[in-house]
């Protein structure tokens, strides 16, 4: 079976955000999706070549000061033009850990990925407010849904 590559680009500066990243990876890495291989990277460690090699992507960030983390913004700053023209249609989704809002980050990610012409294949997961274990469950489902779509050749 040909392997498809799912790239998880997750900024995880706290124990809770590490849980979210690991939950996405656990959902996506379930054994039934045996045609899907995962790459889990910090935005700081993600290069354009990683995106060009990916068949789908899930982004994860905190909301800081009403916007995505500097880490994810740095990823876009470095990768936007090298990926533009070459990654159009990339299936993707994202999750946001927001202490109390999340709208600025959601809007910003949607604006940038509209510019890249990436294809949102799952509603973003916004983990808003005080920590709840259900956030991790939602992230597991996010990972599983995107991996299932790749595995089934739907994307
Ligand atoms: C400097 C700073 C700015 C923040 N700004 C926002 C913000 O604008 N909107 C928001 O929803 N949360 C904001 N937060 C909260 C973070 O999103 C939250 O601390 C982060 O996602 C980590 O969550 P955790 O405490 O569950 O690990 C901010 C946190 C810090 C440290």
Coordinates of N, CA and C and ligand atoms in Angstrom, one line a residue:
X1 N 0.8 -1.2 0.0 CA 0.0 0.0 0.0 C 0.9 1.3 0.0
X2 N 0.6 2.2 -0.9 CA 1.4 3.4 -0.8 C 1.2 4.2 0.5
X3 N 2.2 4.7 1.0 CA 2.1 5.5 2.3 C 1.7 6.9 2.0
X4 N 0.9 7.5 2.8 CA 0.5 8.9 2.7 C 1.0 9.5 4.0
X5 N 1.5 10.7 3.9 CA 2.2 11.4 5.0 C 1.3 12.5 5.6
X6 N 1.0 12.4 6.9 CA 0.2 13.4 7.6 C 1.2 14.2 8.5
X7 N 1.3 15.4 8.2 CA 2.2 16.3 9.0 C 1.5 17.0 10.1
X8 N 1.9 16.8 11.3 CA 1.3 17.6 12.4 C 2.3 18.6 12.9
X9 N 1.9 19.9 12.8 CA 2.8 21.0 13.1 C 2.2 21.6 14.4
X10 N 2.8 21.3 15.5 CA 2.1 21.7 16.8 C 3.0 22.5 17.7
X11 N 2.6 23.7 18.1 CA 3.3 24.4 19.1 C 2.7 24.0 20.4
X12 N 3.6 23.5 21.3 CA 3.2 22.9 22.5 C 4.1 23.3 23.7
X13 N 3.8 24.6 24.1 CA 4.7 25.1 25.2 C 4.3 24.8 26.6
X14 N 3.3 24.0 26.8 CA 2.8 23.7 28.2 C 2.4 22.2 28.2
X15 N 2.2 21.7 29.5 CA 1.8 20.4 29.6 C 0.4 20.1 28.9
X16 N -0.5 21.1 29.0 CA -1.8 20.8 28.4 C -1.7 20.8 26.8
X17 N -0.9 21.7 26.3 CA -0.7 21.8 24.8 C 0.1 20.5 24.3
X18 N 0.9 20.0 25.2 CA 1.6 18.7 24.8 C 0.6 17.6 24.7
X19 N -0.4 17.7 25.7 CA -1.5 16.7 25.6 C -2.3 16.8 24.4
X20 N -2.6 18.0 23.9 CA -3.4 18.2 22.7 C -2.6 17.6 21.5
X21 N -1.3 18.0 21.4 CA -0.5 17.5 20.3 C -0.5 15.9 20.3
X22 N -0.3 15.4 21.5 CA -0.2 13.9 21.6 C -1.5 13.2 21.3
X23 N -2.6 13.9 21.6 CA -3.9 13.4 21.4 C -4.2 13.4 19.9
X24 N -3.8 14.4 19.2 CA -4.0 14.4 17.7 C -3.2 13.3 17.1
X25 N -1.9 13.1 17.6 CA -1.1 12.1 17.0 C -1.6 10.7 17.3
X26 N -2.2 10.6 18.5 CA -2.7 9.2 18.9 C -3.9 8.9 18.0
X27 N -4.8 9.9 17.8 CA -5.9 9.6 16.9 C -5.5 9.3 15.5
X28 N -4.5 10.1 15.0 CA -4.1 9.9 13.6 C -3.2 8.6 13.4
X29 N -2.6 8.2 14.5 CA -1.7 7.1 14.4 C -2.4 5.7 14.8
X30 N -3.7 5.7 14.9 CA -4.4 4.5 15.2 C -4.0 3.4 14.2
X31 N -3.9 2.2 14.6 CA -3.3 1.1 13.7 C -4.2 0.9 12.5
X32 N -5.5 1.2 12.6 CA -6.3 0.9 11.4 C -5.9 1.8 10.2
X33 N -5.3 2.9 10.4 CA -4.9 3.8 9.3 C -3.5 3.4 8.9
X34 N -3.3 2.2 8.4 CA -2.0 1.7 8.2 C -1.3 2.2 6.9
X35 N -2.0 3.0 6.1 CA -1.3 3.6 5.0 C -0.8 5.0 5.3
X36 N -1.1 5.5 6.6 CA -0.8 6.8 7.0 C 0.5 6.9 7.8
X37 N 1.5 7.6 7.4 CA 2.6 7.8 8.3 C 2.6 9.2 8.8
X38 N 3.0 9.3 10.1 CA 2.9 10.6 10.8 C 4.3 11.3 10.8
X39 N 4.3 12.6 10.7 CA 5.5 13.4 11.1 C 4.9 14.4 12.1
X40 N 5.5 14.5 13.3 CA 5.0 15.5 14.3 C 6.2 16.4 14.6
X41 N 6.0 17.7 14.2 CA 7.1 18.7 14.3 C 6.6 19.9 15.1
X42 N 7.6 20.6 15.7 CA 7.4 21.9 16.2 C 7.3 22.8 15.0
X43 N 6.6 23.9 15.0 CA 6.6 24.9 13.9 C 8.0 25.4 13.6
X44 N 8.8 25.5 14.7 CA 10.2 26.0 14.5 C 11.0 25.0 13.7
X45 N 10.7 23.8 13.8 CA 11.5 22.7 13.1 C 10.9 22.3 11.7
X46 N 9.8 23.0 11.3 CA 9.2 22.6 10.1 C 9.7 23.5 8.9
X47 N 10.2 22.8 7.9 CA 10.8 23.5 6.7 C 9.8 23.3 5.6
X48 N 9.9 24.2 4.5 CA 9.1 24.0 3.4 C 9.1 22.6 2.8
X49 N 10.2 21.9 2.8 CA 10.3 20.5 2.3 C 9.4 19.6 3.1
X50 N 9.2 19.8 4.3 CA 8.2 19.0 5.1 C 6.8 19.1 4.6
X51 N 6.5 20.3 4.3 CA 5.1 20.6 3.8 C 4.9 20.0 2.4
X52 N 6.0 20.2 1.5 CA 5.9 19.7 0.2 C 5.8 18.2 0.2
X53 N 6.3 17.5 1.2 CA 6.3 16.0 1.3 C 5.0 15.5 1.9
X54 N 4.1 16.4 2.4 CA 3.0 16.0 3.1 C 1.7 15.9 2.2
X55 N 0.9 14.9 2.5 CA -0.4 14.7 1.8 C -1.5 15.4 2.5
X56 N -1.3 15.7 3.8 CA -2.3 16.5 4.6 C -1.6 17.1 5.8
X57 N -2.2 18.0 6.5 CA -1.5 18.7 7.6 C -2.6 19.0 8.7
X58 N -2.1 18.9 9.9 CA -2.9 19.5 11.1 C -2.0 20.4 11.8
X59 N -2.5 21.6 12.0 CA -1.7 22.7 12.7 C -2.3 22.8 14.1
X60 N -1.4 23.1 15.0 CA -1.8 23.4 16.4 C -1.1 24.5 17.0
X61 N -1.9 25.4 17.7 CA -1.2 26.6 18.3 C -2.0 27.0 19.5
X62 N -1.3 27.7 20.3 CA -1.9 28.5 21.4 C -2.4 29.8 20.8
X63 N -3.4 30.5 21.4 CA -3.7 31.9 21.1 C -2.9 32.7 22.1
X64 N -2.1 33.6 21.6 CA -1.4 34.6 22.4 C -1.6 36.0 21.9
X65 N -2.1 36.8 22.8 CA -2.3 38.2 22.4 C -3.2 38.4 21.2
X66 N -4.2 37.5 21.2 CA -5.2 37.6 20.2 C -4.9 37.1 18.8
X67 N -3.8 36.3 18.8 CA -3.3 35.8 17.5 C -2.6 34.5 17.7
X68 N -2.3 33.8 16.6 CA -1.6 32.5 16.7 C -0.2 32.8 17.4
X69 N 0.4 31.7 17.8 CA 1.7 31.8 18.5 C 2.7 32.3 17.5
X70 N 3.7 33.0 18.1 CA 4.8 33.4 17.2 C 5.5 32.2 16.5
X71 N 5.5 31.1 17.2 CA 6.1 29.9 16.5 C 5.3 29.5 15.2
X72 N 4.0 29.5 15.3 CA 3.3 29.1 14.0 C 3.4 30.2 13.0
X73 N 3.4 31.5 13.5 CA 3.6 32.6 12.5 C 5.0 32.5 11.9
X74 N 6.0 32.2 12.6 CA 7.3 32.0 12.1 C 7.3 30.9 11.0
X75 N 6.6 29.8 11.3 CA 6.4 28.8 10.2 C 5.9 29.3 9.0
X76 N 4.8 30.1 9.1 CA 4.1 30.6 7.9 C 5.1 31.6 7.2
X77 N 5.8 32.5 8.0 CA 6.7 33.5 7.4 C 7.7 32.8 6.6
X78 N 8.2 31.6 7.0 CA 9.3 31.0 6.3 C 8.8 30.1 5.2
X79 N 7.6 29.6 5.3 CA 7.2 28.6 4.4 C 6.1 29.0 3.4
X80 N 5.6 30.2 3.6 CA 4.4 30.7 2.7 C 4.9 30.7 1.2
X81 N 5.9 31.5 0.9 CA 6.2 31.6 -0.5 C 6.8 30.3 -1.1
X82 N 7.7 29.6 -0.4 CA 8.2 28.3 -1.0 C 7.1 27.3 -1.2
X83 N 6.0 27.4 -0.5 CA 4.9 26.4 -0.6 C 3.8 26.9 -1.6
X84 N 3.6 28.2 -1.7 CA 2.6 28.8 -2.6 C 2.9 28.2 -4.0
X85 N 1.9 27.9 -4.7 CA 1.9 27.3 -6.1 C 2.2 25.8 -6.0
X86 N 2.8 25.3 -4.9 CA 3.1 23.9 -4.9 C 2.3 23.0 -4.0
X87 N 1.5 23.7 -3.1 CA 0.7 22.9 -2.1 C -0.8 23.3 -2.2
X88 N -1.2 23.8 -3.3 CA -2.6 24.2 -3.4 C -3.4 22.9 -3.3
X89 N -4.5 23.1 -2.5 CA -5.4 21.9 -2.3 C -5.0 21.0 -1.2
X90 N -3.9 21.3 -0.5 CA -3.5 20.5 0.6 C -4.6 20.4 1.7
X91 N -5.1 19.1 1.9 CA -6.1 19.0 3.0 C -5.5 19.3 4.3
X92 N -6.2 20.1 5.1 CA -5.7 20.4 6.4 C -6.8 20.8 7.4
X93 N -6.4 20.8 8.7 CA -7.3 21.4 9.7 C -6.4 21.9 10.8
X94 N -7.0 22.4 11.9 CA -6.1 22.9 12.9 C -6.9 23.0 14.3
X95 N -6.1 23.1 15.3 CA -6.7 23.3 16.6 C -6.0 24.4 17.3
X96 N -6.8 25.1 18.2 CA -6.3 26.3 18.9 C -6.5 26.0 20.4
X97 N -5.5 26.2 21.2 CA -5.7 26.2 22.7 C -5.7 27.7 23.1
X98 N -6.9 28.1 23.5 CA -7.1 29.6 23.8 C -7.7 29.7 25.2
X99 N -6.9 30.4 26.1 CA -7.4 30.6 27.5 C -8.7 31.2 27.6
X100 N -9.1 32.1 26.6 CA -10.4 32.7 26.8 C -11.0 33.2 25.5
X101 N -10.4 33.0 24.3 CA -11.0 33.5 23.1 C -10.8 32.5 21.9
X102 N -9.8 32.8 21.1 CA -9.5 31.9 20.0 C -10.0 32.5 18.6
X103 N -10.8 33.5 18.6 CA -11.3 34.0 17.3 C -10.2 34.7 16.4
X104 N -9.3 35.4 17.1 CA -8.3 36.1 16.3 C -7.4 35.1 15.6
X105 N -7.1 34.0 16.3 CA -6.2 33.0 15.8 C -6.9 32.2 14.7
X106 N -8.1 31.9 14.9 CA -8.9 31.2 13.9 C -9.0 32.0 12.6
X107 N -9.3 33.3 12.7 CA -9.4 34.1 11.6 C -8.1 34.2 10.8
X108 N -7.0 34.4 11.6 CA -5.7 34.5 11.0 C -5.3 33.3 10.2
X109 N -5.5 32.1 10.8 CA -5.1 30.9 10.1 C -5.9 30.7 8.9
X110 N -7.2 31.0 9.0 CA -8.0 30.9 7.8 C -7.6 31.8 6.7
X111 N -7.2 33.0 7.0 CA -6.8 34.0 6.0 C -5.5 33.5 5.3
X112 N -4.6 33.1 6.1 CA -3.3 32.7 5.5 C -3.5 31.4 4.6
X113 N -4.3 30.5 5.2 CA -4.4 29.2 4.4 C -5.3 29.4 3.2
X114 N -6.2 30.4 3.2 CA -6.9 30.8 2.0 C -6.0 31.3 1.0
X115 N -5.0 32.1 1.4 CA -4.0 32.5 0.5 C -3.2 31.4 -0.2
X116 N -2.9 30.4 0.6 CA -2.2 29.2 0.2 C -3.1 28.3 -0.7
X117 N -4.4 28.5 -0.6 CA -5.4 27.6 -1.2 C -5.4 26.2 -0.7
X118 N -5.1 26.1 0.6 CA -5.2 24.8 1.3 C -6.7 24.6 1.5
X119 N -7.0 23.3 1.7 CA -8.4 22.9 1.8 C -8.8 22.4 3.2
X120 N -9.6 23.2 3.9 CA -10.0 22.8 5.2 C -11.0 21.6 5.2
X121 N -10.5 20.5 5.7 CA -11.3 19.2 5.6 C -12.0 18.8 6.9
X122 N -11.8 19.6 8.0 CA -12.4 19.3 9.3 C -12.5 20.7 10.0
X123 N -13.7 20.9 10.6 CA -13.8 22.2 11.3 C -12.7 22.3 12.4
X124 N -12.2 23.5 12.5 CA -11.1 23.7 13.5 C -11.7 23.3 14.9
X125 N -10.8 22.8 15.8 CA -11.2 22.5 17.2 C -10.6 23.7 18.0
X126 N -11.5 24.4 18.7 CA -11.1 25.5 19.5 C -11.3 25.1 21.0
X127 N -10.2 24.9 21.7 CA -10.2 24.5 23.1 C -10.1 25.7 23.9
X128 N -11.3 26.2 24.2 CA -11.4 27.6 24.9 C -11.7 27.5 26.3
X129 N -11.1 28.3 27.1 CA -11.4 28.4 28.6 C -10.5 27.6 29.4
X130 N -11.0 27.3 30.6 CA -10.2 26.4 31.5 C -10.1 25.0 30.9
X131 N -9.0 24.4 31.3 CA -8.7 23.1 30.8 C -9.8 22.1 31.0
X132 N -10.2 21.3 30.0 CA -11.1 20.2 30.1 C -10.6 19.0 29.4
X133 N -10.7 17.8 30.0 CA -10.2 16.6 29.3 C -10.9 16.4 28.0
X134 N -12.1 16.9 27.8 CA -12.8 16.8 26.5 C -12.0 17.4 25.3
X135 N -11.1 18.4 25.7 CA -10.3 19.0 24.6 C -9.4 17.9 23.9
X136 N -8.8 17.1 24.8 CA -7.9 16.1 24.3 C -8.8 15.1 23.4
X137 N -10.0 14.8 23.9 CA -10.8 13.8 23.1 C -11.1 14.4 21.7
X138 N -11.4 15.7 21.7 CA -11.8 16.4 20.4 C -10.5 16.4 19.5
X139 N -9.4 16.5 20.1 CA -8.2 16.5 19.3 C -7.9 15.1 18.7
X140 N -8.1 14.1 19.6 CA -8.0 12.7 19.1 C -8.9 12.5 17.9
X141 N -10.1 13.0 18.0 CA -11.1 12.8 16.9 C -10.6 13.5 15.6
X142 N -10.1 14.7 15.9 CA -9.6 15.5 14.7 C -8.5 14.7 14.0
X143 N -7.5 14.2 14.8 CA -6.5 13.4 14.1 C -7.0 12.2 13.4
X144 N -7.9 11.5 14.1 CA -8.5 10.3 13.5 C -9.2 10.6 12.2
X145 N -10.0 11.7 12.2 CA -10.8 12.0 11.0 C -10.0 12.3 9.8
X146 N -8.9 13.1 10.1 CA -8.1 13.5 8.9 C -7.3 12.2 8.4
X147 N -6.8 11.4 9.4 CA -6.1 10.2 9.0 C -7.0 9.3 8.2
X148 N -8.3 9.2 8.7 CA -9.2 8.3 8.0 C -9.5 8.7 6.6
X149 N -9.6 10.0 6.4 CA -9.8 10.5 5.0 C -8.6 10.2 4.1
X150 N -7.5 10.4 4.7 CA -6.3 10.1 3.9 C -6.2 8.6 3.6
X151 N -6.4 7.8 4.6 CA -6.3 6.4 4.5 C -7.3 5.8 3.4
X152 N -8.5 6.4 3.4 CA -9.5 6.0 2.5 C -9.4 6.6 1.1
X153 N -8.5 7.5 1.0 CA -8.3 8.1 -0.3 C -9.3 9.2 -0.7
X154 N -10.0 9.6 0.4 CA -11.1 10.6 0.2 C -10.5 12.0 -0.2
X155 N -9.4 12.3 0.4 CA -8.7 13.6 0.2 C -7.8 13.6 -1.0
Ligands
LIG1 C1 1.3 36.3 26.9 C2 0.0 35.5 26.8 C3 -1.0 36.0 26.0 C4 -2.2 35.3 25.9 N1 -3.2 35.8 25.1 C5 -4.3 35.1 25.0 C6 -5.3 35.6 24.1 O1 -5.2 36.6 23.4 N2 -6.5 34.8 23.9 C7 -6.7 33.7 24.6 O2 -7.7 33.0 24.4 N3 -5.7 33.2 25.4 C8 -4.6 33.8 25.6 N4 -3.6 33.4 26.5 C9 -3.8 32.1 27.1 C10 -3.1 31.0 26.3 O3 -3.8 30.7 25.2 C11 -2.9 29.7 27.2 O4 -2.2 30.1 28.3 C12 -2.2 28.7 26.4 O5 -3.0 28.2 25.4 C13 -1.8 27.5 27.3 O6 -2.9 26.9 27.9 P1 -2.7 25.9 29.1 O7 -2.7 26.8 30.3 O8 -4.0 25.1 29.1 O9 -1.5 25.2 29.0 C14 -2.4 34.1 26.6 C15 -1.3 33.6 27.4 C16 -0.1 34.3 27.5 C17 1.0 33.7 28.3

